[in-house]
Short mmCIF file of C-alpha atoms and ligand atoms in Angstrom, two decimals:
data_model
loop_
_atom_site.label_atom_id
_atom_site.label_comp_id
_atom_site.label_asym_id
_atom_site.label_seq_id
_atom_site.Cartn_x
_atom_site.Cartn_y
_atom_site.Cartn_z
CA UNK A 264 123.20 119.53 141.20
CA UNK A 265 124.67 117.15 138.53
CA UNK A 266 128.61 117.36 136.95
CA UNK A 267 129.72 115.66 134.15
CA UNK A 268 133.91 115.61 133.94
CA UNK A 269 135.15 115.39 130.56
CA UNK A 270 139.00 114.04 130.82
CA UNK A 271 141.44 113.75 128.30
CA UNK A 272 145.07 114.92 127.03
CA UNK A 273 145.45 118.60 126.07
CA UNK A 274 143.68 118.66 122.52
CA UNK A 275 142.15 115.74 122.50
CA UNK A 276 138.76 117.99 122.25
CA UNK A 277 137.00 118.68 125.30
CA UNK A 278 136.40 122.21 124.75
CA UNK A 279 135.48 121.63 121.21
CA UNK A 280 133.12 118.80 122.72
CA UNK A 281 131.33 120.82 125.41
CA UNK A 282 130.40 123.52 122.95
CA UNK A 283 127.57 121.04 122.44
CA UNK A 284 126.90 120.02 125.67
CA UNK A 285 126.48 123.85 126.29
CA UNK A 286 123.89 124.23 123.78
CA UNK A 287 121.82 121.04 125.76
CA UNK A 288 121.75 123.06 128.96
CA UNK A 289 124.97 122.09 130.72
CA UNK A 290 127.14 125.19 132.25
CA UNK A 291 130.46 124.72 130.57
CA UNK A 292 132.80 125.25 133.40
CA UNK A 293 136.40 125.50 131.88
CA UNK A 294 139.18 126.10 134.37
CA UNK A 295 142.13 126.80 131.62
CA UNK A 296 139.58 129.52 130.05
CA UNK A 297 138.74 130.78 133.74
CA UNK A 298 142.31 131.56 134.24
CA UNK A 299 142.47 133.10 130.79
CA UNK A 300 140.16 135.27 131.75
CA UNK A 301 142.37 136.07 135.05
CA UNK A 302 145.07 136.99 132.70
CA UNK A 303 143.35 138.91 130.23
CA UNK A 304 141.77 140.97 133.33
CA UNK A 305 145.78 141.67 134.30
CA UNK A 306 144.95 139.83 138.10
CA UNK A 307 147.59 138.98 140.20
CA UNK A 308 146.30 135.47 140.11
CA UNK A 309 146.63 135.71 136.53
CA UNK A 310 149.96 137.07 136.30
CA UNK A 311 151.02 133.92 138.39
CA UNK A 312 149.05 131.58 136.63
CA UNK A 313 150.50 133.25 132.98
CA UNK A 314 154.13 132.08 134.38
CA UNK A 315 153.00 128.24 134.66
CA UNK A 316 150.54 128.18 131.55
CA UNK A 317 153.20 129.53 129.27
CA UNK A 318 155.74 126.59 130.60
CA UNK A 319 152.76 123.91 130.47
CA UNK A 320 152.71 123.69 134.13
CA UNK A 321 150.10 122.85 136.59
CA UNK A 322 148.24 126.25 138.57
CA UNK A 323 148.34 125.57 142.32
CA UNK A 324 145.57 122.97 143.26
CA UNK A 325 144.25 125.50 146.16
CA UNK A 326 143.70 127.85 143.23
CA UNK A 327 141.76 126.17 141.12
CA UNK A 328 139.97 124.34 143.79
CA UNK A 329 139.26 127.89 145.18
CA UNK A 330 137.43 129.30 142.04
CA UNK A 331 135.40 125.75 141.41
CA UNK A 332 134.25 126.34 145.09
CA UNK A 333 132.75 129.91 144.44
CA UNK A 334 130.94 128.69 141.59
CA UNK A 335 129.35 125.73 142.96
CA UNK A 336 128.54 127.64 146.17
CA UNK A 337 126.53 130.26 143.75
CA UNK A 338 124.92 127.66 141.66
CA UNK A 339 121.62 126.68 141.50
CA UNK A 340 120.59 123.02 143.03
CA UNK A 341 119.82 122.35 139.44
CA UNK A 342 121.78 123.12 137.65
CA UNK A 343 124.20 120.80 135.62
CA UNK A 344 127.96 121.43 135.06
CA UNK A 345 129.85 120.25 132.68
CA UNK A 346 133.52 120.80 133.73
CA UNK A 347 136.31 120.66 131.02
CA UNK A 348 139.75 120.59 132.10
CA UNK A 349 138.83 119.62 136.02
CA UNK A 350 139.94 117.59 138.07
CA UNK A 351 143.43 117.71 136.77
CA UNK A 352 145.23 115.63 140.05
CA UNK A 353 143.91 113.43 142.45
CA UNK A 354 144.04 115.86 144.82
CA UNK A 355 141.30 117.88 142.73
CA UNK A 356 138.94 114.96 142.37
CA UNK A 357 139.07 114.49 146.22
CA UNK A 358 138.29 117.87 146.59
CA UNK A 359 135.54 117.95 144.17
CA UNK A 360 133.61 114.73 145.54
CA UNK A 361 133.80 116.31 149.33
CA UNK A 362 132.52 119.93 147.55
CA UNK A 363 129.75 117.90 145.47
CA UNK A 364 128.71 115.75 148.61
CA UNK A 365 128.69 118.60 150.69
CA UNK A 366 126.16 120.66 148.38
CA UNK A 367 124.34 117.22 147.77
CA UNK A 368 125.35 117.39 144.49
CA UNK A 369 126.44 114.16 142.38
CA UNK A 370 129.36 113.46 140.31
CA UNK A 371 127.04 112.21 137.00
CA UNK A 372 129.80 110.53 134.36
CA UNK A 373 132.96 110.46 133.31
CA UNK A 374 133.70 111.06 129.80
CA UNK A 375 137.50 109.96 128.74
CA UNK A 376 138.52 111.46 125.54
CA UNK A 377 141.04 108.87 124.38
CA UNK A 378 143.81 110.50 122.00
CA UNK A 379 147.54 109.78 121.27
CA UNK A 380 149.64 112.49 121.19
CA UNK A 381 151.00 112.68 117.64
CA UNK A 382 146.85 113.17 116.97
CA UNK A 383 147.35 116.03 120.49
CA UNK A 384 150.56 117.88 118.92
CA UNK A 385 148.73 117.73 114.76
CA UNK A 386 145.81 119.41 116.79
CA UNK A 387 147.36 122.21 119.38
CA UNK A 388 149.53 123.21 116.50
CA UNK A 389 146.49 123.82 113.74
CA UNK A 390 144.07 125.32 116.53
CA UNK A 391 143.08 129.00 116.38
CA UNK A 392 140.39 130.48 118.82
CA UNK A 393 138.41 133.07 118.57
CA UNK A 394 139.21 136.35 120.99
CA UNK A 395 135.90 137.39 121.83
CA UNK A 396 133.78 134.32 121.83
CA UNK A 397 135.88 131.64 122.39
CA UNK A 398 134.78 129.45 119.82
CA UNK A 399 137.58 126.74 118.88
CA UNK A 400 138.38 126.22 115.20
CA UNK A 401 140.91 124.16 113.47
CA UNK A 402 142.88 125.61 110.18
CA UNK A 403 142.46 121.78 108.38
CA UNK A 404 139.49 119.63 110.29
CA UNK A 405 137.46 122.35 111.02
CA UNK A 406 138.34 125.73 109.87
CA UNK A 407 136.40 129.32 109.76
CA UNK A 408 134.58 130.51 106.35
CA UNK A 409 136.92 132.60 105.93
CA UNK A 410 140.41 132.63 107.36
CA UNK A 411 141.21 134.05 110.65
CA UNK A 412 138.12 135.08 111.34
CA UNK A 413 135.11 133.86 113.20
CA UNK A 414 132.00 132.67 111.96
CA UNK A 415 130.07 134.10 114.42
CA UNK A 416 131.47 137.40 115.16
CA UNK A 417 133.58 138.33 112.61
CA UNK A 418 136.30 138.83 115.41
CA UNK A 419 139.92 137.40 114.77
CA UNK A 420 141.31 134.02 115.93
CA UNK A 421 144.27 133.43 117.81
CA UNK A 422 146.98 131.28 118.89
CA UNK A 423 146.98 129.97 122.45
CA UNK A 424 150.70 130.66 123.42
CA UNK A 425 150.97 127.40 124.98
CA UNK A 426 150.48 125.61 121.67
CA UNK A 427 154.18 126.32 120.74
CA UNK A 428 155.78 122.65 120.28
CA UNK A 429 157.47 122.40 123.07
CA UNK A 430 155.00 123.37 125.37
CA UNK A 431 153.13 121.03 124.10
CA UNK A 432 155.62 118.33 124.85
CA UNK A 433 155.43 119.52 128.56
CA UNK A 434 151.70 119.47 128.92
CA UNK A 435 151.81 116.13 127.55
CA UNK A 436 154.29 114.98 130.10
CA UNK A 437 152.36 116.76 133.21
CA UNK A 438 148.90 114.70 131.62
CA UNK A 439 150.87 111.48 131.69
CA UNK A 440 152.24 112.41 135.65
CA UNK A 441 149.37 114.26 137.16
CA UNK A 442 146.15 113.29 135.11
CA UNK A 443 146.59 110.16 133.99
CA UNK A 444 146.05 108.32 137.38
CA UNK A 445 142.59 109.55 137.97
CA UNK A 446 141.58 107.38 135.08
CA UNK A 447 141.89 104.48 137.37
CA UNK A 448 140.11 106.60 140.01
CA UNK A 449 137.47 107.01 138.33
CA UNK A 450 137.18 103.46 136.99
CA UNK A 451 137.03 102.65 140.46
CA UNK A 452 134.05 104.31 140.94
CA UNK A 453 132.30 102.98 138.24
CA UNK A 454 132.57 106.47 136.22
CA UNK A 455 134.28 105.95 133.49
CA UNK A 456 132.95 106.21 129.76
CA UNK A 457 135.73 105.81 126.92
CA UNK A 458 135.59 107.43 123.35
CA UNK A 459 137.73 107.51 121.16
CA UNK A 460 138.39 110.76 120.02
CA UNK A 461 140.63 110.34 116.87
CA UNK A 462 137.11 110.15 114.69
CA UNK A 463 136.03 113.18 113.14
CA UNK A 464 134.25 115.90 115.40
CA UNK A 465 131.17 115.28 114.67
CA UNK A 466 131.47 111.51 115.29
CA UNK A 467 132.72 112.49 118.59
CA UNK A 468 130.14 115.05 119.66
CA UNK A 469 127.77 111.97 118.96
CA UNK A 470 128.89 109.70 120.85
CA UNK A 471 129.27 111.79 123.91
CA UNK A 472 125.60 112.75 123.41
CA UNK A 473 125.10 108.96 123.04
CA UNK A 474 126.58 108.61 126.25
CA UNK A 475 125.30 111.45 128.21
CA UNK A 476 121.41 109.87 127.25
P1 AP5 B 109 143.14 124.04 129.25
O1 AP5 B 109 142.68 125.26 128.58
O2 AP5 B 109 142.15 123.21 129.99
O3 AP5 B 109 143.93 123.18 128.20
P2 AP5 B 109 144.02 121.58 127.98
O4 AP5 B 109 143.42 120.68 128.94
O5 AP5 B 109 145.47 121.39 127.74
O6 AP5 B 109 143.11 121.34 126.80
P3 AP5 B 109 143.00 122.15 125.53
O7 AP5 B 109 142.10 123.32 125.72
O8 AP5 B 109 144.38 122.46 124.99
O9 AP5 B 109 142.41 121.09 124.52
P4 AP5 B 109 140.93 120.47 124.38
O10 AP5 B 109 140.96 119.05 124.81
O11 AP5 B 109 139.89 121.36 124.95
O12 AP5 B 109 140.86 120.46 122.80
P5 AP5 B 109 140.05 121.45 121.79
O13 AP5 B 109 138.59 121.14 121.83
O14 AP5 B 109 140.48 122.85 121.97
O15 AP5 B 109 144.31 124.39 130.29
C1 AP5 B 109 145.37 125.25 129.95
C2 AP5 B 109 146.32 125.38 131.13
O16 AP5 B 109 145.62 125.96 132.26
C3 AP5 B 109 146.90 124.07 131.68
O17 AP5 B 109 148.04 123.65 130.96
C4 AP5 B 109 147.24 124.48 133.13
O18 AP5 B 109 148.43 125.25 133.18
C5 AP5 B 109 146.09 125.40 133.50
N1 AP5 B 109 144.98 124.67 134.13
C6 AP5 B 109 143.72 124.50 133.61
N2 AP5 B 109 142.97 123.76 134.44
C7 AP5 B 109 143.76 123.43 135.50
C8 AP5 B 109 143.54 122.64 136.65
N3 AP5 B 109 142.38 122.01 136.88
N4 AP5 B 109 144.57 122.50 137.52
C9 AP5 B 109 145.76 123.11 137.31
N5 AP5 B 109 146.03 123.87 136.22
C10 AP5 B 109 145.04 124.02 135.32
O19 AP5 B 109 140.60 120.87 120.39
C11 AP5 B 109 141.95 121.05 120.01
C12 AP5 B 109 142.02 121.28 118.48
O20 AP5 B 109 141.65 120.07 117.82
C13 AP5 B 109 141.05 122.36 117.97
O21 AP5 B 109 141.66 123.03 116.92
C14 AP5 B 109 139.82 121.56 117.45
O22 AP5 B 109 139.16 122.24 116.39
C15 AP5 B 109 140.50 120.28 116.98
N6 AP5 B 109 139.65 119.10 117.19
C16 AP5 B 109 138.91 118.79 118.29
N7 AP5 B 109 138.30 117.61 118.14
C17 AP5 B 109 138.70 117.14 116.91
C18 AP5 B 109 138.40 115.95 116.17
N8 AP5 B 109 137.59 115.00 116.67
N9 AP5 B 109 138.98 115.80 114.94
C19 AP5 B 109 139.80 116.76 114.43
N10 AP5 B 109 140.10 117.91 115.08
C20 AP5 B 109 139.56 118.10 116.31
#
């Protein structure tokens, strides 16, 4: 079992990155759409979770910890995750390195999406996403054939609620706090791979699949 983390400030692409990585055989493992999912279902997790999303807060590490352990547990020794949005504290990336040694798994890279945050707040505020596939557009840098609606199921695209502004401004605060440090982590480990994300998507997409061999 392989993972790949990509890290990076809300926005700065990761989801629109992994799309990619998904099509070159890596399970896409995002914890903020997991937990969307919890919502959308009406869970009690997700009614808890909904209260901390919506104010750009952190979910409980136990929680998210909890559902990353179910999923490794079921995988397959082969497979190869690509998780988007995890570890979010040091606490996480502890827990993930005793979950991967434990299943003799192997923490593969570390892709750092570098982006400042007037490039973050330009992006959260122009995203839309589709409601039934997921698929992440972008009204200006990369937007749908024809407005609001997907190109590949015809289905409308949304808002995220917590791209309001100042949510935004809180997410970016609880990145800086809580994320941040496990860039030096990582770089202590020998892990980390930086790219700057302010280039255009497909520049980016390249030169993750550059790094990722
Ligand atoms: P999550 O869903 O993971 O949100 P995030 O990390 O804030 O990241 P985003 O999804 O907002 O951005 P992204 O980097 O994927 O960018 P995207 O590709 O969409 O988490 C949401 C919430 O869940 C958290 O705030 C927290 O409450 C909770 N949560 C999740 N995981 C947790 C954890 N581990 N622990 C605790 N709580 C957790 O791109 C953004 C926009 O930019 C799009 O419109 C896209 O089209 C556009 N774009 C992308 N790349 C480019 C480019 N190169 N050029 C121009 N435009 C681009």
């Amino acid at each position: 079992m392989i993972a790949i983390v990509l890290l990076g400030p809300p926005g700065a692409g990761k989801g629109t990155v992994a799309e990619v990585l998904a099509e070159k055989g890596y399970t896409h493992v995002s914890t903020g759409q997991l937990l969307r999912e919890q919502i959308q279902q009406g869970t009690q997790l997700g009614l808890e979770a909904k209260k901390l999303m919506d104010q750009g807060a952190f979910v409980p590490d136990d929680v998210v910890v909890g559902m990353i352990r179910s999923l490794l547990e079921e995988a397959n020794p082969e497979q190869k995750f690509l998780f988007d949005g995890f570890p979010r504290t040091l606490s996480q990336a502890e827990k993930l390195d005793e979950l991967l040694e434990s299943l003799n798994g192997t923490l593969g890279e570390v892709i750092l999406l570098e982006c400042p945050d007037h490039v973050v707040v330009e992006r959260l505020s122009g995203r839309r996403t589709c409601e039934k596939c997921g698929t992440i557009y972008h009204t200006k840098y990369n937007p749908p054939k024809t407005e609001g609606i997907c190109n590949l199921d015809g289905a409308p695209l949304l808002q995220r609620p917590d791209d309001k502004e100042e949510t935004i401004k809180n997410r970016l605060e609880v990145y800086e706090t809580q994320t941040a440090p496990l860039v030096s982590y990582y770089q202590s480990h020998g892990l980390i791979h930086s790219i700057d994300a302010t280039q255009p998507i497909q520049n980016v997409r390249k030169a993750v699949l550059e790094k990722l061999g």
